[in-house]
Amino acid sequence: MTSDTTATDAAAQPAPELAGQPPVWQRRLRRFGYPVRSQGDVRARLVPAFPGPSGRLWAVFGAGPDAAARLARWSGWAGPLLVTLFAGVLRFWNLGSPRKVIFDETYYPKDAWSLLQYGYEGTWAKNANDALVGHPPQLLLSPEHSYVVHPPMGKWLIALGEWAFGMNPFGWRFMVALLGTLSVLLVCRIGRRMMRSTALGCLAGTLLAVDGLHFVMSRTALLDLIVMFWVVAAFGALLVDRDRTRARLAAALPLAPDGVARPDEEVGDRLRLGWRPWRIVAGLCLGLSAATKWNGLYYLAAFALMAVLWDVAARRTAGARRPFRSALRRDVLPAFGATVVVALATYLASWSGWIATKGGYYRDWATTPDGRKGGWTWLPDWLRSLWHYQTEVYSFHTGLTTPHTYQSNPWSWLVLGRPVSYFYEDPKAGQDGCTAAEGCAREVLALGTPLLWWAACFALLYVLYRWLFKRDWRAGAIVCGVAAGYLPWFLYQERTIFLFYAVVFIPFLCLALAMMIGAIIGPPGSAERRRTIGAVGAGVLVLLIVWNFIYFHPLYTGMPIPKSAWHNRMWFDTWV
């Protein structure tokens, strides 16, 4: 009788999850630091509020209460804009120097100018580089098509600067410098939205502004920084979509008599999330990144999956009993259309110049005997020719194993094992601004700010911990941004690859470092002594990073410095 009664009583007890307690797996993870979320107002969990603006900082500088409050409200945009202005001055100052065609500028600016003239990439004479910067400059371009291995979108953007300012170093670097500057603004605003802190958002943008690799890539007409810009823009658009979608779920939740929103199964499982324009913007940006270089496709796959997982988490928080099934039914297909389909359409549209003209490489392949032998002959000739071109380019990229002096393995990237020298000259005393009797060195070295990158290695470990054991979605998003730009290169370790490819995930390293610095300072509400010590430590780290950028600045800009000073900056033999 007793055992039956006990069994009956046990069966009558609600499961821990139904009694408002966390699931068993969450309780087990508490030993690793996993926080069990409080069962409060679900709206606050879906859309955490931004802290109210504080005028204390402005009051320190003598502003009255009303003026301090206004300045605090404006800081959400004023702070990022000031950081962006700082980054822009750095990047545009003396942008035309060196007045040379440096490193892979031998390809993309010339292809960009050809796109302006013909709509496709023509052929340049062998001495075209010297002629471009000669006195007077000469454009040794012919309409004979040339074989190129990257899509045209990034070159069209470079062409805008050439159209506006001419075929000269300033002209072909202008748009890349502009996008590099705007990427700092995007990172400031993204950091602010993710961490709900204007200060930490501006810190992330400042770190990006003083990173040497980002700085050099912003002043060189290569494609990789353009890929980075569209990736960061897509990430920001997805963040806005995330907040708006979760706000829609929060608004649909019923309120308890005490005015607090509780999870609701009907809302979580069945609510349709409606029109999501920011997700379409993300798909457009991801398409533009892939239409610049193909490594943007990895971000398309990673971000599309991340966005769906965000929907699953939002539905679970809103009360869905089967959030994965609900997301599969209501969110996956629209997400696929808004990201993958829009991205593919954007990629195809980027080839419009090649499609509309007849002179491009492989443009008429489908009408040749080899083209007629293939299948799918019912498709338009231009589409079959374009597909053949893409397969040939893929074969080129996967088979590129030609040794290069500055190639590096991705294992060494995070510690800056082998940077790339874009330009080097050793003028004698009295030449090219050299005033040292020993002679000078002028170099443009694609080297990240060392202290920033080495600190970011620890920051990556921190965000991995936050993601795995604290279930912090912000840390997971940062990890996704780094992984999508970094890990795929390990599949091609036999290929000729370079450290500067890492520019695409630098913004996420800066976000990780800003997040770690925020933890060093301490959360709001900590003891004043704890916050003071943390702020001093964080300030010292940031100042050391800024000093490190200033120290290497001559190597980023090609300034003439004494050879002894150049040797002092070669901290490792692999940097030479």
Coordinates of C-alpha atoms in Angstrom, one line a residue:
M1 CA 0.0 0.0 0.0
T2 CA 2.8 2.4 0.9
S3 CA 4.8 1.6 -2.2
D4 CA 1.7 2.1 -4.4
T5 CA 0.9 5.4 -2.7
T6 CA 4.5 6.6 -3.2
A7 CA 4.4 5.7 -6.8
T8 CA 1.1 7.5 -7.3
D9 CA 2.4 10.6 -5.6
A10 CA 5.6 10.6 -7.7
A11 CA 3.6 10.2 -10.9
A12 CA 1.4 13.2 -9.8
Q13 CA 4.5 15.4 -9.4
P14 CA 5.1 17.6 -12.5
A15 CA 8.3 17.3 -14.4
P16 CA 10.9 19.8 -13.3
E17 CA 10.5 21.7 -16.6
L18 CA 6.8 22.0 -16.1
A19 CA 7.2 23.2 -12.6
G20 CA 9.2 26.2 -13.7
Q21 CA 12.6 24.5 -13.0
P22 CA 15.3 24.3 -15.6
P23 CA 15.8 21.0 -17.6
V24 CA 18.1 18.3 -16.1
W25 CA 20.8 19.0 -18.7
Q26 CA 20.9 22.7 -17.7
R27 CA 21.2 21.8 -14.0
R28 CA 24.1 19.4 -14.8
L29 CA 25.9 22.1 -16.7
R30 CA 25.9 24.4 -13.7
R31 CA 29.0 22.7 -12.4
F32 CA 30.8 24.2 -15.5
G33 CA 29.5 27.7 -14.9
Y34 CA 26.3 27.4 -17.0
P35 CA 23.8 30.0 -15.8
V36 CA 20.3 28.9 -15.2
R37 CA 18.1 31.6 -16.5
S38 CA 15.6 33.2 -14.2
Q39 CA 11.9 32.6 -15.1
G40 CA 11.1 36.3 -15.3
D41 CA 9.5 38.4 -18.0
V42 CA 10.1 36.6 -21.2
R43 CA 10.1 39.9 -23.2
A44 CA 13.3 40.9 -21.4
R45 CA 14.9 37.7 -22.4
L46 CA 13.8 37.9 -26.0
V47 CA 14.9 41.6 -26.5
P48 CA 17.2 42.8 -23.7
A49 CA 16.9 46.6 -23.3
F50 CA 19.7 49.0 -24.0
P51 CA 20.9 50.6 -20.8
G52 CA 19.6 54.1 -20.3
P53 CA 22.0 56.8 -21.4
S54 CA 24.1 58.2 -18.6
G55 CA 25.2 61.8 -18.5
R56 CA 27.9 61.3 -15.9
L57 CA 30.8 61.3 -18.4
W58 CA 29.7 64.6 -20.0
A59 CA 29.0 66.1 -16.6
V60 CA 32.7 65.5 -15.7
F61 CA 33.6 67.8 -18.7
G62 CA 31.3 70.6 -17.3
A63 CA 28.1 70.0 -19.3
G64 CA 24.9 70.9 -17.5
P65 CA 22.3 68.2 -16.6
D66 CA 20.1 68.8 -19.7
A67 CA 23.1 69.1 -22.1
A68 CA 24.7 66.0 -20.5
A69 CA 21.5 64.0 -21.1
R70 CA 21.2 65.1 -24.7
L71 CA 24.9 64.2 -25.4
A72 CA 24.4 60.8 -23.8
R73 CA 21.4 60.1 -26.1
W74 CA 23.4 61.2 -29.2
S75 CA 26.4 59.0 -28.2
G76 CA 24.9 55.9 -29.8
W77 CA 25.7 57.5 -33.2
A78 CA 28.1 60.3 -32.3
G79 CA 30.6 57.9 -30.7
P80 CA 30.8 55.5 -33.7
L81 CA 30.9 58.4 -36.2
L82 CA 33.9 59.9 -34.3
V83 CA 35.7 56.6 -34.4
T84 CA 34.9 56.3 -38.1
L85 CA 36.3 59.8 -38.7
F86 CA 39.5 58.8 -37.0
A87 CA 39.7 55.6 -39.1
G88 CA 39.0 57.6 -42.3
V89 CA 41.7 60.2 -41.6
L90 CA 44.2 57.4 -41.1
R91 CA 43.3 55.6 -44.3
F92 CA 42.9 58.5 -46.7
W93 CA 46.0 60.4 -45.6
N94 CA 48.5 60.2 -48.4
L95 CA 46.5 57.4 -50.0
G96 CA 48.3 57.7 -53.3
S97 CA 51.7 56.7 -51.8
P98 CA 53.5 54.6 -52.8
R99 CA 52.9 55.9 -56.3
K100 CA 53.5 52.4 -57.6
V101 CA 51.6 49.3 -58.7
I102 CA 52.2 47.2 -55.6
F103 CA 51.7 43.5 -55.2
D104 CA 48.4 42.2 -56.7
E105 CA 47.4 45.7 -57.7
T106 CA 49.0 44.5 -61.0
Y107 CA 45.6 42.6 -61.5
Y108 CA 42.5 44.2 -60.1
P109 CA 42.9 48.0 -60.8
K110 CA 43.7 47.1 -64.4
D111 CA 40.8 44.7 -64.7
A112 CA 38.6 47.4 -63.2
W113 CA 39.6 49.9 -65.8
S114 CA 39.0 47.4 -68.5
L115 CA 35.5 46.7 -67.2
L116 CA 34.7 50.5 -67.5
Q117 CA 35.9 50.4 -71.1
Y118 CA 34.6 47.1 -72.5
G119 CA 32.4 45.5 -69.8
Y120 CA 34.9 42.6 -69.6
E121 CA 38.6 42.2 -68.7
G122 CA 40.9 43.0 -71.7
T123 CA 44.6 42.5 -72.1
W124 CA 47.4 44.9 -70.9
A125 CA 50.9 45.2 -72.3
K126 CA 53.7 43.6 -70.3
N127 CA 55.1 47.1 -69.3
A128 CA 51.7 48.4 -68.4
N129 CA 52.6 48.9 -64.7
D130 CA 55.4 51.2 -65.3
A131 CA 53.4 53.1 -68.0
L132 CA 50.5 53.7 -65.6
V133 CA 52.7 55.6 -63.1
G134 CA 55.0 57.2 -65.8
H135 CA 55.2 60.8 -66.7
P136 CA 52.8 61.1 -68.5
P137 CA 50.9 58.0 -67.6
Q138 CA 49.9 55.6 -70.5
L139 CA 47.1 53.1 -70.6
L140 CA 48.4 50.2 -72.7
L141 CA 45.1 48.3 -72.9
S142 CA 43.7 46.3 -75.8
P143 CA 40.2 44.7 -76.2
E144 CA 41.6 41.2 -76.5
H145 CA 40.0 39.2 -73.6
S146 CA 42.1 37.9 -70.8
Y147 CA 41.6 35.0 -68.4
V148 CA 40.6 36.1 -64.9
V149 CA 39.9 33.9 -61.9
H150 CA 37.7 36.1 -59.6
P151 CA 34.1 37.3 -60.1
P152 CA 33.8 41.0 -61.3
M153 CA 31.9 42.7 -58.4
G154 CA 34.9 43.9 -56.4
K155 CA 36.6 45.1 -59.6
W156 CA 33.4 47.1 -60.5
L157 CA 33.7 48.8 -57.1
I158 CA 37.4 49.6 -57.7
A159 CA 36.3 51.0 -61.1
L160 CA 34.0 53.6 -59.4
G161 CA 37.1 55.2 -57.8
E162 CA 38.9 55.1 -61.1
W163 CA 35.9 56.7 -62.9
A164 CA 35.8 59.5 -60.3
F165 CA 39.5 60.2 -59.8
G166 CA 41.3 58.7 -62.7
M167 CA 43.5 55.7 -63.4
N168 CA 46.1 56.5 -60.7
P169 CA 47.0 55.0 -57.3
F170 CA 44.6 57.3 -55.5
G171 CA 41.8 56.5 -57.9
W172 CA 42.1 52.7 -57.7
R173 CA 42.6 52.7 -54.0
F174 CA 39.7 55.1 -53.2
M175 CA 36.8 52.7 -52.9
V176 CA 38.7 50.2 -50.9
A177 CA 39.7 52.9 -48.4
L178 CA 36.1 54.1 -48.3
L179 CA 34.8 50.6 -47.6
G180 CA 37.5 50.0 -45.0
T181 CA 36.5 53.2 -43.2
L182 CA 32.8 52.3 -43.4
S183 CA 33.5 48.8 -42.0
V184 CA 34.8 50.5 -38.8
L185 CA 31.4 52.3 -38.5
L186 CA 29.6 48.9 -39.0
V187 CA 31.7 47.2 -36.3
C188 CA 31.0 50.0 -33.8
R189 CA 27.2 49.7 -34.4
I190 CA 27.3 45.9 -34.4
G191 CA 29.3 45.8 -31.2
R192 CA 26.9 48.3 -29.6
R193 CA 23.9 46.2 -30.6
M194 CA 25.4 42.9 -29.5
M195 CA 26.9 44.0 -26.2
R196 CA 24.2 46.6 -25.4
S197 CA 27.1 49.1 -24.8
T198 CA 28.1 52.1 -26.8
A199 CA 31.5 52.1 -25.1
L200 CA 32.3 48.5 -26.0
G201 CA 31.0 49.0 -29.5
C202 CA 33.2 52.0 -30.1
L203 CA 36.1 50.0 -28.6
A204 CA 35.6 47.2 -31.1
G205 CA 35.6 49.8 -33.9
T206 CA 38.7 51.5 -32.6
L207 CA 40.6 48.2 -32.4
L208 CA 39.7 47.6 -36.1
A209 CA 40.8 51.1 -37.0
V210 CA 44.3 50.5 -35.5
D211 CA 44.8 47.0 -36.8
G212 CA 47.7 47.0 -39.2
L213 CA 46.4 44.3 -41.6
H214 CA 43.0 46.0 -42.0
F215 CA 44.8 49.4 -42.4
V216 CA 47.1 48.1 -45.2
M217 CA 44.3 46.3 -46.9
S218 CA 42.2 49.5 -46.8
R219 CA 45.0 51.3 -48.6
T220 CA 45.6 48.6 -51.3
A221 CA 43.4 47.8 -54.3
L222 CA 42.9 44.1 -53.5
L223 CA 39.6 42.2 -53.3
D224 CA 39.8 40.7 -49.8
L225 CA 38.8 43.8 -47.9
I226 CA 35.8 44.2 -50.1
V227 CA 34.7 40.7 -49.2
M228 CA 35.1 41.6 -45.6
F229 CA 33.0 44.7 -45.9
W230 CA 30.0 42.8 -47.4
V231 CA 30.4 40.0 -44.8
V232 CA 30.3 42.5 -41.9
A233 CA 27.3 44.3 -43.5
A234 CA 25.5 41.0 -43.8
F235 CA 26.2 40.2 -40.2
G236 CA 24.9 43.5 -39.1
A237 CA 21.7 43.1 -41.1
L238 CA 21.1 39.7 -39.5
L239 CA 21.5 41.2 -36.1
V240 CA 18.9 43.8 -36.8
D241 CA 16.6 41.1 -38.2
R242 CA 17.2 39.0 -35.0
D243 CA 16.2 41.9 -32.7
R244 CA 13.1 42.7 -34.8
T245 CA 11.9 39.1 -35.0
R246 CA 12.3 38.5 -31.3
A247 CA 10.5 41.8 -30.6
R248 CA 7.6 40.5 -32.8
L249 CA 7.5 37.3 -30.7
A250 CA 7.6 39.3 -27.5
A251 CA 4.8 41.5 -28.5
A252 CA 2.6 38.5 -29.3
L253 CA 3.0 36.8 -25.9
P254 CA 0.0 37.0 -23.5
L255 CA 0.5 38.9 -20.2
A256 CA -0.2 37.3 -16.8
P257 CA -2.4 39.2 -14.3
D258 CA 0.8 40.7 -12.8
G259 CA 1.7 42.2 -16.2
V260 CA 4.6 39.9 -16.8
A261 CA 4.8 38.0 -20.1
R262 CA 5.1 34.2 -19.8
P263 CA 6.1 31.6 -22.4
D264 CA 3.2 30.6 -24.6
E265 CA 3.2 27.4 -26.6
E266 CA 0.8 28.7 -29.2
V267 CA 2.9 31.8 -29.9
G268 CA 6.3 30.0 -29.9
D269 CA 5.2 27.1 -32.2
R270 CA 2.7 28.8 -34.6
L271 CA 3.4 32.5 -34.9
R272 CA 4.5 33.4 -38.4
L273 CA 7.3 35.9 -38.4
G274 CA 6.2 37.7 -41.5
W275 CA 8.1 40.0 -43.8
R276 CA 11.8 40.2 -42.9
P277 CA 13.5 42.8 -45.2
W278 CA 16.7 42.8 -43.2
R279 CA 17.3 39.1 -43.9
I280 CA 17.0 40.0 -47.6
V281 CA 19.5 42.7 -47.2
A282 CA 21.8 40.1 -45.6
G283 CA 21.3 37.8 -48.6
L284 CA 22.1 40.7 -51.0
C285 CA 25.3 41.5 -49.1
L286 CA 26.4 37.8 -48.9
G287 CA 25.8 37.6 -52.7
L288 CA 28.0 40.6 -53.2
S289 CA 30.8 39.1 -51.0
A290 CA 30.7 35.9 -53.1
A291 CA 30.6 37.9 -56.3
T292 CA 33.9 39.5 -55.2
K293 CA 35.7 36.3 -54.2
W294 CA 34.4 32.8 -53.7
N295 CA 35.4 32.5 -50.1
G296 CA 32.2 34.6 -49.4
L297 CA 30.3 31.4 -50.1
Y298 CA 31.4 30.0 -46.8
Y299 CA 29.9 32.9 -45.0
L300 CA 26.7 32.4 -46.9
A301 CA 26.4 28.9 -45.6
A302 CA 27.5 29.7 -42.1
F303 CA 25.3 32.8 -41.6
A304 CA 22.2 31.2 -43.2
L305 CA 22.5 28.3 -40.7
M306 CA 23.2 30.7 -37.8
A307 CA 20.1 32.8 -38.7
V308 CA 17.9 29.7 -38.6
L309 CA 19.4 28.6 -35.2
W310 CA 18.6 32.1 -33.9
D311 CA 15.0 31.5 -34.9
V312 CA 14.9 28.1 -33.1
A313 CA 16.3 29.8 -30.0
A314 CA 13.8 32.6 -30.2
R315 CA 10.8 30.2 -30.5
R316 CA 12.1 28.1 -27.6
T317 CA 12.3 31.1 -25.4
A318 CA 8.8 32.2 -26.5
G319 CA 7.5 28.8 -25.3
A320 CA 7.6 26.5 -28.3
R321 CA 7.4 22.8 -27.3
R322 CA 9.1 21.7 -30.5
P323 CA 11.2 24.7 -31.6
F324 CA 13.2 22.8 -34.3
R325 CA 10.1 21.5 -35.9
S326 CA 8.4 24.9 -35.8
A327 CA 11.4 26.6 -37.3
L328 CA 11.6 23.9 -40.0
R329 CA 8.0 24.4 -40.9
R330 CA 7.8 28.2 -40.8
D331 CA 11.3 29.7 -41.0
V332 CA 13.7 27.5 -43.0
L333 CA 12.1 27.9 -46.5
P334 CA 11.7 31.8 -46.2
A335 CA 15.3 32.0 -44.8
F336 CA 16.6 29.9 -47.8
G337 CA 14.9 32.3 -50.2
A338 CA 16.0 35.4 -48.5
T339 CA 19.6 34.4 -48.2
V340 CA 20.7 31.7 -50.6
V341 CA 18.3 32.5 -53.5
V342 CA 18.9 36.2 -53.2
A343 CA 22.7 35.7 -53.0
L344 CA 22.7 33.5 -56.1
A345 CA 20.7 36.0 -58.0
T346 CA 23.1 38.8 -56.9
Y347 CA 26.0 36.7 -58.0
L348 CA 24.5 36.1 -61.4
A349 CA 23.7 39.8 -61.8
S350 CA 27.3 40.7 -61.1
W351 CA 28.3 39.1 -64.4
S352 CA 26.0 41.5 -66.3
G353 CA 28.9 43.2 -68.1
W354 CA 30.3 39.8 -69.3
I355 CA 26.8 38.6 -70.3
A356 CA 25.8 41.8 -72.2
T357 CA 29.0 42.0 -74.3
K358 CA 30.6 39.4 -76.6
G359 CA 34.3 39.9 -76.0
G360 CA 34.7 38.2 -72.6
Y361 CA 36.8 35.1 -72.0
Y362 CA 34.7 31.9 -72.7
R363 CA 31.8 34.2 -73.6
D364 CA 31.0 32.2 -76.7
W365 CA 32.2 28.8 -75.5
A366 CA 28.7 27.3 -75.8
T367 CA 28.7 27.9 -79.6
T368 CA 32.1 26.2 -80.1
P369 CA 32.3 22.5 -81.1
D370 CA 33.2 21.6 -77.5
G371 CA 30.3 23.5 -76.2
R372 CA 27.8 21.8 -78.5
K373 CA 29.0 18.4 -77.3
G374 CA 27.9 19.0 -73.7
G375 CA 24.5 18.5 -72.2
W376 CA 21.9 21.0 -71.2
T377 CA 21.8 22.5 -74.7
W378 CA 18.3 23.8 -74.1
L379 CA 19.7 26.4 -71.7
P380 CA 20.7 29.8 -73.1
D381 CA 24.2 29.9 -74.6
W382 CA 25.4 32.6 -72.3
L383 CA 24.4 30.6 -69.2
R384 CA 26.2 27.4 -70.4
S385 CA 29.2 29.5 -71.2
L386 CA 29.2 31.1 -67.8
W387 CA 28.9 27.7 -66.1
H388 CA 31.8 26.4 -68.0
Y389 CA 33.8 29.4 -67.0
Q390 CA 33.0 28.8 -63.4
T391 CA 34.1 25.2 -63.6
E392 CA 37.4 26.2 -65.1
V393 CA 38.0 28.8 -62.4
Y394 CA 37.3 26.2 -59.7
S395 CA 39.8 23.9 -61.2
F396 CA 42.4 26.7 -61.2
H397 CA 41.8 27.6 -57.6
T398 CA 41.9 24.1 -56.2
G399 CA 45.0 23.3 -58.3
L400 CA 47.0 26.4 -57.4
T401 CA 50.2 25.0 -55.8
T402 CA 52.8 27.3 -57.4
P403 CA 55.3 28.1 -54.6
H404 CA 55.5 31.8 -53.5
T405 CA 57.9 33.5 -51.2
Y406 CA 55.2 34.9 -48.9
Q407 CA 52.8 32.0 -48.8
S408 CA 51.9 30.7 -45.4
N409 CA 49.9 27.9 -43.7
P410 CA 46.7 28.9 -41.9
W411 CA 48.1 27.4 -38.7
S412 CA 50.4 30.4 -38.4
W413 CA 47.9 33.2 -39.2
L414 CA 46.7 34.0 -35.8
V415 CA 50.2 34.5 -34.5
L416 CA 51.2 36.5 -37.6
G417 CA 53.8 33.9 -38.6
R418 CA 54.4 35.0 -42.2
P419 CA 53.1 38.5 -43.3
V420 CA 53.2 39.5 -46.9
S421 CA 55.5 42.3 -48.2
Y422 CA 53.5 44.3 -50.8
F423 CA 56.3 46.8 -51.6
Y424 CA 59.9 47.3 -50.7
E425 CA 62.6 49.8 -51.7
D426 CA 66.0 50.7 -50.1
P427 CA 66.7 54.3 -51.1
K428 CA 70.1 55.8 -50.4
A429 CA 70.7 58.9 -48.3
G430 CA 69.2 61.9 -50.2
Q431 CA 66.8 59.8 -52.3
D432 CA 63.0 59.6 -51.9
G433 CA 63.1 61.5 -48.6
C434 CA 65.8 59.4 -47.0
T435 CA 67.9 61.4 -44.5
A436 CA 69.8 58.6 -42.8
A437 CA 73.5 58.2 -43.7
E438 CA 73.1 54.4 -43.4
G439 CA 70.4 54.4 -46.0
C440 CA 66.7 53.7 -45.6
A441 CA 64.0 51.1 -46.1
R442 CA 60.5 51.7 -47.5
E443 CA 58.1 48.8 -47.1
V444 CA 54.4 48.1 -47.1
L445 CA 54.0 45.0 -45.0
A446 CA 50.6 43.3 -44.6
L447 CA 51.1 42.7 -40.9
G448 CA 48.4 42.8 -38.3
T449 CA 49.1 44.9 -35.2
P450 CA 50.9 42.2 -33.2
L451 CA 49.7 42.9 -29.7
L452 CA 46.1 43.1 -31.0
W453 CA 46.3 39.7 -32.7
W454 CA 48.1 38.0 -29.8
A455 CA 45.5 39.4 -27.3
A456 CA 42.8 38.2 -29.7
C457 CA 44.0 34.7 -29.4
F458 CA 43.1 34.8 -25.7
A459 CA 39.9 36.5 -26.6
L460 CA 38.9 33.6 -28.9
L461 CA 39.4 31.2 -26.0
Y462 CA 37.2 33.4 -23.9
V463 CA 34.4 33.6 -26.4
L464 CA 34.6 29.8 -26.9
Y465 CA 34.2 29.4 -23.2
R466 CA 31.3 31.9 -23.1
W467 CA 29.6 30.1 -26.0
L468 CA 30.1 26.5 -24.8
F469 CA 29.5 26.9 -21.1
K470 CA 27.6 30.1 -20.6
R471 CA 25.4 29.6 -23.7
D472 CA 26.1 33.2 -24.7
W473 CA 24.7 33.7 -28.2
R474 CA 26.9 36.7 -28.8
A475 CA 30.0 34.6 -28.3
G476 CA 28.6 32.0 -30.6
A477 CA 28.0 34.6 -33.3
I478 CA 31.6 35.8 -33.0
V479 CA 32.9 32.3 -33.2
C480 CA 30.8 31.7 -36.3
G481 CA 32.2 34.8 -37.9
V482 CA 35.8 33.7 -37.3
A483 CA 35.3 30.1 -38.2
A484 CA 33.6 30.8 -41.5
G485 CA 36.6 32.9 -42.6
Y486 CA 39.3 30.9 -41.1
L487 CA 38.6 27.2 -40.9
P488 CA 37.8 26.5 -44.6
W489 CA 41.5 27.4 -45.5
F490 CA 42.6 24.3 -43.6
L491 CA 41.0 22.2 -46.4
Y492 CA 43.5 23.7 -48.9
Q493 CA 46.8 23.5 -47.0
E494 CA 48.6 22.4 -50.2
R495 CA 47.2 25.5 -52.1
T496 CA 49.2 28.7 -52.3
I497 CA 47.6 30.9 -49.7
F498 CA 48.5 34.0 -47.8
L499 CA 48.0 35.6 -44.4
F500 CA 46.2 38.6 -45.8
Y501 CA 43.2 36.3 -46.6
A502 CA 42.6 36.6 -42.8
V503 CA 41.4 40.2 -43.2
V504 CA 37.9 38.9 -43.7
F505 CA 37.5 37.8 -40.1
I506 CA 39.5 40.6 -38.4
P507 CA 36.2 42.4 -37.4
F508 CA 35.2 39.4 -35.4
L509 CA 38.5 39.2 -33.7
C510 CA 38.0 42.8 -32.6
L511 CA 34.5 42.0 -31.4
A512 CA 35.9 39.1 -29.4
L513 CA 38.6 41.3 -27.9
A514 CA 36.1 44.0 -27.0
M515 CA 33.9 41.4 -25.3
M516 CA 36.9 40.1 -23.3
I517 CA 37.9 43.6 -22.3
G518 CA 34.3 44.2 -21.1
A519 CA 34.6 41.2 -18.9
I520 CA 38.0 42.5 -17.6
I521 CA 36.3 45.8 -16.6
G522 CA 33.5 43.9 -14.9
P523 CA 29.7 43.8 -15.3
P524 CA 27.5 46.7 -14.3
G525 CA 26.8 46.6 -10.5
S526 CA 30.2 45.3 -9.6
A527 CA 32.0 46.8 -6.7
E528 CA 33.7 50.1 -7.5
R529 CA 37.1 48.8 -6.6
R530 CA 36.6 45.8 -9.0
R531 CA 35.5 48.1 -11.8
T532 CA 38.4 50.5 -11.2
I533 CA 41.1 47.9 -11.3
G534 CA 39.5 46.3 -14.3
A535 CA 39.2 49.6 -16.2
V536 CA 42.9 50.4 -15.5
G537 CA 44.0 46.9 -16.8
A538 CA 41.8 47.2 -19.9
G539 CA 43.0 50.8 -20.5
V540 CA 46.6 49.7 -20.4
L541 CA 46.0 46.9 -22.8
V542 CA 44.2 49.2 -25.3
L543 CA 46.9 51.9 -25.0
L544 CA 49.6 49.2 -25.7
I545 CA 47.7 48.1 -28.8
V546 CA 47.5 51.7 -30.1
W547 CA 51.2 52.2 -29.3
N548 CA 52.0 49.0 -31.2
F549 CA 50.1 50.3 -34.3
I550 CA 52.0 53.6 -34.1
Y551 CA 55.3 51.8 -33.8
F552 CA 54.7 49.8 -37.0
H553 CA 52.9 52.6 -38.9
P554 CA 56.0 53.3 -41.1
L555 CA 55.9 49.7 -42.3
Y556 CA 52.2 50.0 -43.2
T557 CA 52.6 53.2 -45.3
G558 CA 55.9 52.8 -47.1
M559 CA 57.5 55.7 -45.2
P560 CA 61.3 55.9 -45.5
I561 CA 63.0 54.9 -42.2
P562 CA 66.6 54.2 -41.4
K563 CA 67.6 50.6 -42.1
S564 CA 68.4 50.1 -38.4
A565 CA 64.9 51.1 -37.5
W566 CA 63.5 48.7 -40.1
H567 CA 65.5 45.9 -38.6
N568 CA 64.3 46.7 -35.1
R569 CA 60.7 46.2 -36.3
M570 CA 61.5 42.7 -37.8
W571 CA 60.7 40.9 -34.6
F572 CA 60.9 37.5 -36.2
D573 CA 63.0 36.1 -39.0
T574 CA 59.8 35.1 -40.8
W575 CA 58.8 38.7 -41.2
V576 CA 61.7 39.5 -43.5

